[in-house]
PDB file of C-alpha atoms in Angstrom:
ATOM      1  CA  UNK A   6      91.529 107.616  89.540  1.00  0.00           C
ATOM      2  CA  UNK A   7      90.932 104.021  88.332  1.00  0.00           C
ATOM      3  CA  UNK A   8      90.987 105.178  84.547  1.00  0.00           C
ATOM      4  CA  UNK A   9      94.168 106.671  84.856  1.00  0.00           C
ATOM      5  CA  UNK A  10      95.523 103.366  86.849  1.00  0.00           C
ATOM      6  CA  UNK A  11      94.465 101.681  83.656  1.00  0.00           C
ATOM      7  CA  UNK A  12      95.208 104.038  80.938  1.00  0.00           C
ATOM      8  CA  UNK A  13      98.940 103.988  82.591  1.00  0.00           C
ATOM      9  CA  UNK A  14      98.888 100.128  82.593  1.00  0.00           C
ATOM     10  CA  UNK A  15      97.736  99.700  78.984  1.00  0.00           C
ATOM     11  CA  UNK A  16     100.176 102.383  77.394  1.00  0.00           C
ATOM     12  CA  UNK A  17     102.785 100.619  79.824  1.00  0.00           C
ATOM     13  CA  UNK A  18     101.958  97.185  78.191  1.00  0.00           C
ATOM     14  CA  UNK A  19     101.710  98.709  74.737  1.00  0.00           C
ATOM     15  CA  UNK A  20     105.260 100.228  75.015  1.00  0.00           C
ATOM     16  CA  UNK A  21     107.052  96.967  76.539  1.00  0.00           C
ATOM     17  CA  UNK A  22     106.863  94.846  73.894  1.00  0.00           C
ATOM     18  CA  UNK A  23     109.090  95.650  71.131  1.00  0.00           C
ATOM     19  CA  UNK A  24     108.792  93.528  67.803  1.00  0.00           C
ATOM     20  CA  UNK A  25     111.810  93.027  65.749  1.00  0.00           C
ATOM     21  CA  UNK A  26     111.342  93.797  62.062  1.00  0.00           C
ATOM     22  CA  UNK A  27     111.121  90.636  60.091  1.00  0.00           C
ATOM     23  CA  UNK A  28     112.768  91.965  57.090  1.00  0.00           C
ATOM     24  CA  UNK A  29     116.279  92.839  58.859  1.00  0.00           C
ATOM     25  CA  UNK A  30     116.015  89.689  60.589  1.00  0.00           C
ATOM     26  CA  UNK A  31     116.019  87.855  57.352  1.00  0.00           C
ATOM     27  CA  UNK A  32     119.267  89.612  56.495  1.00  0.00           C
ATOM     28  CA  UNK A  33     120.813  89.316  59.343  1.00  0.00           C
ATOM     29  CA  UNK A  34     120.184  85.696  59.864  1.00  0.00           C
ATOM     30  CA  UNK A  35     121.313  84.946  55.898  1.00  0.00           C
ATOM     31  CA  UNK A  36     124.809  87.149  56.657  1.00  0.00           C
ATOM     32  CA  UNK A  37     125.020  84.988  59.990  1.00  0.00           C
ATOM     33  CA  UNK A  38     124.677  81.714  57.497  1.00  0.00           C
ATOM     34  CA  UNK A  39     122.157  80.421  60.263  1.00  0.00           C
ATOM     35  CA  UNK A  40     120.909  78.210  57.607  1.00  0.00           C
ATOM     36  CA  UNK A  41     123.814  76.236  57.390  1.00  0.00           C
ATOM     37  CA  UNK A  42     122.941  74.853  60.646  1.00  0.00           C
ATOM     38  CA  UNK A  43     119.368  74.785  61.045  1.00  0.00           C
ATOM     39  CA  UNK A  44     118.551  74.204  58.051  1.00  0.00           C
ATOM     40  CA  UNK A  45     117.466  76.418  54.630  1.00  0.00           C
ATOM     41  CA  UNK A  46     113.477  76.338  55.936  1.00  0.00           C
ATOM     42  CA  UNK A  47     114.908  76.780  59.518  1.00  0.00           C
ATOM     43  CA  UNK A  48     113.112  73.161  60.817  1.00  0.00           C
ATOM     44  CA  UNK A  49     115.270  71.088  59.303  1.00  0.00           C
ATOM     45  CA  UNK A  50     118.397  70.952  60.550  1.00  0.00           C
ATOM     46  CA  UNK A  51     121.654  69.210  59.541  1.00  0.00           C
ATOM     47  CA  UNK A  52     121.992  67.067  62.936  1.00  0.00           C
ATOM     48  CA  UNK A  53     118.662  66.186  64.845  1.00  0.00           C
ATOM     49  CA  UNK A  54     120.447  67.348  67.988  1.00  0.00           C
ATOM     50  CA  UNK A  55     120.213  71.305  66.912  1.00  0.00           C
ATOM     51  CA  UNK A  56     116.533  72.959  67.658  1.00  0.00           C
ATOM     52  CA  UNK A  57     114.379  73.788  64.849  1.00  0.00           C
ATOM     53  CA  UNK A  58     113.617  77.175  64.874  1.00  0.00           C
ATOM     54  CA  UNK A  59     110.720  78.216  62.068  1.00  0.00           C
ATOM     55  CA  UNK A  60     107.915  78.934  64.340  1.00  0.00           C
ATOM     56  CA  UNK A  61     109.679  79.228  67.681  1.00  0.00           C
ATOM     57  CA  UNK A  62     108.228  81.612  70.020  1.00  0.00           C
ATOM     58  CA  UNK A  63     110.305  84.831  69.597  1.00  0.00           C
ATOM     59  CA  UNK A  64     110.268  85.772  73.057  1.00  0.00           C
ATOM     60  CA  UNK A  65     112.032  82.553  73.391  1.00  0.00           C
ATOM     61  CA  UNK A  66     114.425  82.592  70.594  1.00  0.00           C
ATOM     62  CA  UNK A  67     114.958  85.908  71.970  1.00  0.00           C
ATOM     63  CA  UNK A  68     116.209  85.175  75.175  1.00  0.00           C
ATOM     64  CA  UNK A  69     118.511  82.082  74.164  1.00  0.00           C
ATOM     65  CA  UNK A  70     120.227  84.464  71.810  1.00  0.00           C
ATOM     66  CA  UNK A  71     120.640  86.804  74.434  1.00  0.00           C
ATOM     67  CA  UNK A  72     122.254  83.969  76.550  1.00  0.00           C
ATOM     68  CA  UNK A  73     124.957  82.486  74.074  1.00  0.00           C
ATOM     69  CA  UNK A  74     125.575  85.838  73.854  1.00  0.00           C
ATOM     70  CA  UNK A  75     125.986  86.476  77.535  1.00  0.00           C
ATOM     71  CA  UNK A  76     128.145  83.497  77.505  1.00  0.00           C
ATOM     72  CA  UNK A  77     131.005  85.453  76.187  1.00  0.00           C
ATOM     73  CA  UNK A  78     130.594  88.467  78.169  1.00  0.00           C
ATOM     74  CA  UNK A  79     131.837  89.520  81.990  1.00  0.00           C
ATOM     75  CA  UNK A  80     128.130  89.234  82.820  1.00  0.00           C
ATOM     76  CA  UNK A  81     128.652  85.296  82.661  1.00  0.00           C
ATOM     77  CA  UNK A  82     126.417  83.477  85.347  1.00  0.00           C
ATOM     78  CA  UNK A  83     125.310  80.193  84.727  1.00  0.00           C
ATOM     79  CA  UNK A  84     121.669  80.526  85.738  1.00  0.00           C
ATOM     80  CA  UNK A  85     121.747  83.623  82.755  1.00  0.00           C
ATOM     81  CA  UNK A  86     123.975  81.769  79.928  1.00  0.00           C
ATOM     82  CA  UNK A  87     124.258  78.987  77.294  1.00  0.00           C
ATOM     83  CA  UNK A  88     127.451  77.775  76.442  1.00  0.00           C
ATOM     84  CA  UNK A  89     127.974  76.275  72.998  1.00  0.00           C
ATOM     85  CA  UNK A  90     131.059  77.394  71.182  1.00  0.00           C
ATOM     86  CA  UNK A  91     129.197  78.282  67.898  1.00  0.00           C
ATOM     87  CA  UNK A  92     126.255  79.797  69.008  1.00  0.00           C
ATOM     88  CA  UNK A  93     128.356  81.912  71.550  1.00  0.00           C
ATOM     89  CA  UNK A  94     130.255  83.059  68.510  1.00  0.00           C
ATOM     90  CA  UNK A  95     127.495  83.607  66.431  1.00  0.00           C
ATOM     91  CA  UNK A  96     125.638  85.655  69.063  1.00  0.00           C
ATOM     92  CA  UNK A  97     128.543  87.913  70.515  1.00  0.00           C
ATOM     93  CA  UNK A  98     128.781  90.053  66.775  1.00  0.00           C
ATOM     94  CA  UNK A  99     125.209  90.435  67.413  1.00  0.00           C
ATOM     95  CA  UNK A 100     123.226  93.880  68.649  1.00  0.00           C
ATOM     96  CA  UNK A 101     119.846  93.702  70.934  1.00  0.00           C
ATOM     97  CA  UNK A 102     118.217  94.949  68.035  1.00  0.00           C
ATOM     98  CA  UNK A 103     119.685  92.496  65.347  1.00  0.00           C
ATOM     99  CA  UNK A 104     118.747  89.441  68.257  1.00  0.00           C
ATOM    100  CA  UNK A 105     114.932  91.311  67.975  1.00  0.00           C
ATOM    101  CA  UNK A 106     115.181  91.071  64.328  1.00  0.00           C
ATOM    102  CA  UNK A 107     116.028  87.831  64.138  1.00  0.00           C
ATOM    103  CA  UNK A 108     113.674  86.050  66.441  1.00  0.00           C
ATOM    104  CA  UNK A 109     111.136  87.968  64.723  1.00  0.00           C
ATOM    105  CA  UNK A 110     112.015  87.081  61.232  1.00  0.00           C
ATOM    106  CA  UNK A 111     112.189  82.841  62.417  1.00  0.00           C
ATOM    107  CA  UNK A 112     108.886  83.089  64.915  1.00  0.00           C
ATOM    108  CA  UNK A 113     107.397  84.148  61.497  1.00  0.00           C
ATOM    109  CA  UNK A 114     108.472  81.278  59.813  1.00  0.00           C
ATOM    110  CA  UNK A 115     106.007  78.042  59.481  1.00  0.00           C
ATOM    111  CA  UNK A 116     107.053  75.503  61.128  1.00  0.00           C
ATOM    112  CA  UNK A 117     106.154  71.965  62.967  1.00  0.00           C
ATOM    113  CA  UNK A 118     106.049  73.416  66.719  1.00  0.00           C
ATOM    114  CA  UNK A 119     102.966  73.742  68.256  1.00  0.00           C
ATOM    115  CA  UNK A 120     101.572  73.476  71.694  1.00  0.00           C
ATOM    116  CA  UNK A 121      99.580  70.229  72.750  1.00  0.00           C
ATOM    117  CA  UNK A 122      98.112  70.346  75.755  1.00  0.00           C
ATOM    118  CA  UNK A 123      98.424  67.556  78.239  1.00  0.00           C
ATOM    119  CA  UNK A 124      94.999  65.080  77.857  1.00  0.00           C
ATOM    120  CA  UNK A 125      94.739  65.541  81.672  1.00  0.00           C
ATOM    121  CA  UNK A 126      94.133  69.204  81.181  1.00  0.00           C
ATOM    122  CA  UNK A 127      91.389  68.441  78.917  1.00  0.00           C
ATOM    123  CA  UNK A 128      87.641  67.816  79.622  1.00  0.00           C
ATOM    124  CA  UNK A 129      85.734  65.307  78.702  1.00  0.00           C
ATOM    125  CA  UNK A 130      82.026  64.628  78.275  1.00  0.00           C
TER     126      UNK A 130
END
């Protein structure tokens, strides 16, 4: 009974996580001139106020696209939404699987971002 509680699990996990495809999210981010904003190498944008986004974790850059998008939509709750009058208009042309694409395509980028865990966190000898 336990194997099959953990077979179920696994193929559960296995199935859950959907990775865009890299390729179309290059496109897709090039027709959406994303570049113009953030930068050609996406971590080096135009004003220091807009994220860099080479390297970002996808599941991240995944759910803030989903938000702008939200923005615009009757499902508009603030806990759920970003509003920025670019992004929301970038995002609302855009489908689930073209947001998938696209985080996947900048997460793959190189970029600057990394984590660095607090010193307090860290042993010492």
């Amino acid at each position: 009974m336990n194997k099959l509680i953990i077979a179920s699990l696994l193929l559960g996990l296995s199935t859950t996580s959907q990775a865009g495809d890299k390729i179309a999210g290059e496109k897709k981010a090039n027709e959406k001139a994303c570049f113009s904003c953030h930068g050609k190498d996406y971590k080096s944008p135009i004003d220091p106020t807009y994220p860099i986004l080479a390297g970002q974790h996808e599941d991240y850059l995944l759910a803030t696209l989903k938000q702008y998008k939200r923005a615009s939509t009757a499902e508009k709750t603030a806990a759920l939404t970003r509003t920025n009058a670019i992004m929301g208009g970038q995002a609302a042309g855009l489908s689930t699987k073209d947001m998938e694409d696209i985080a996947a395509y900048l997460a793959s980028l190189p970029g600057p971002l990394a984590i660095n865990p607090e010193s307090r966190l860290i042993k010492t000898k």
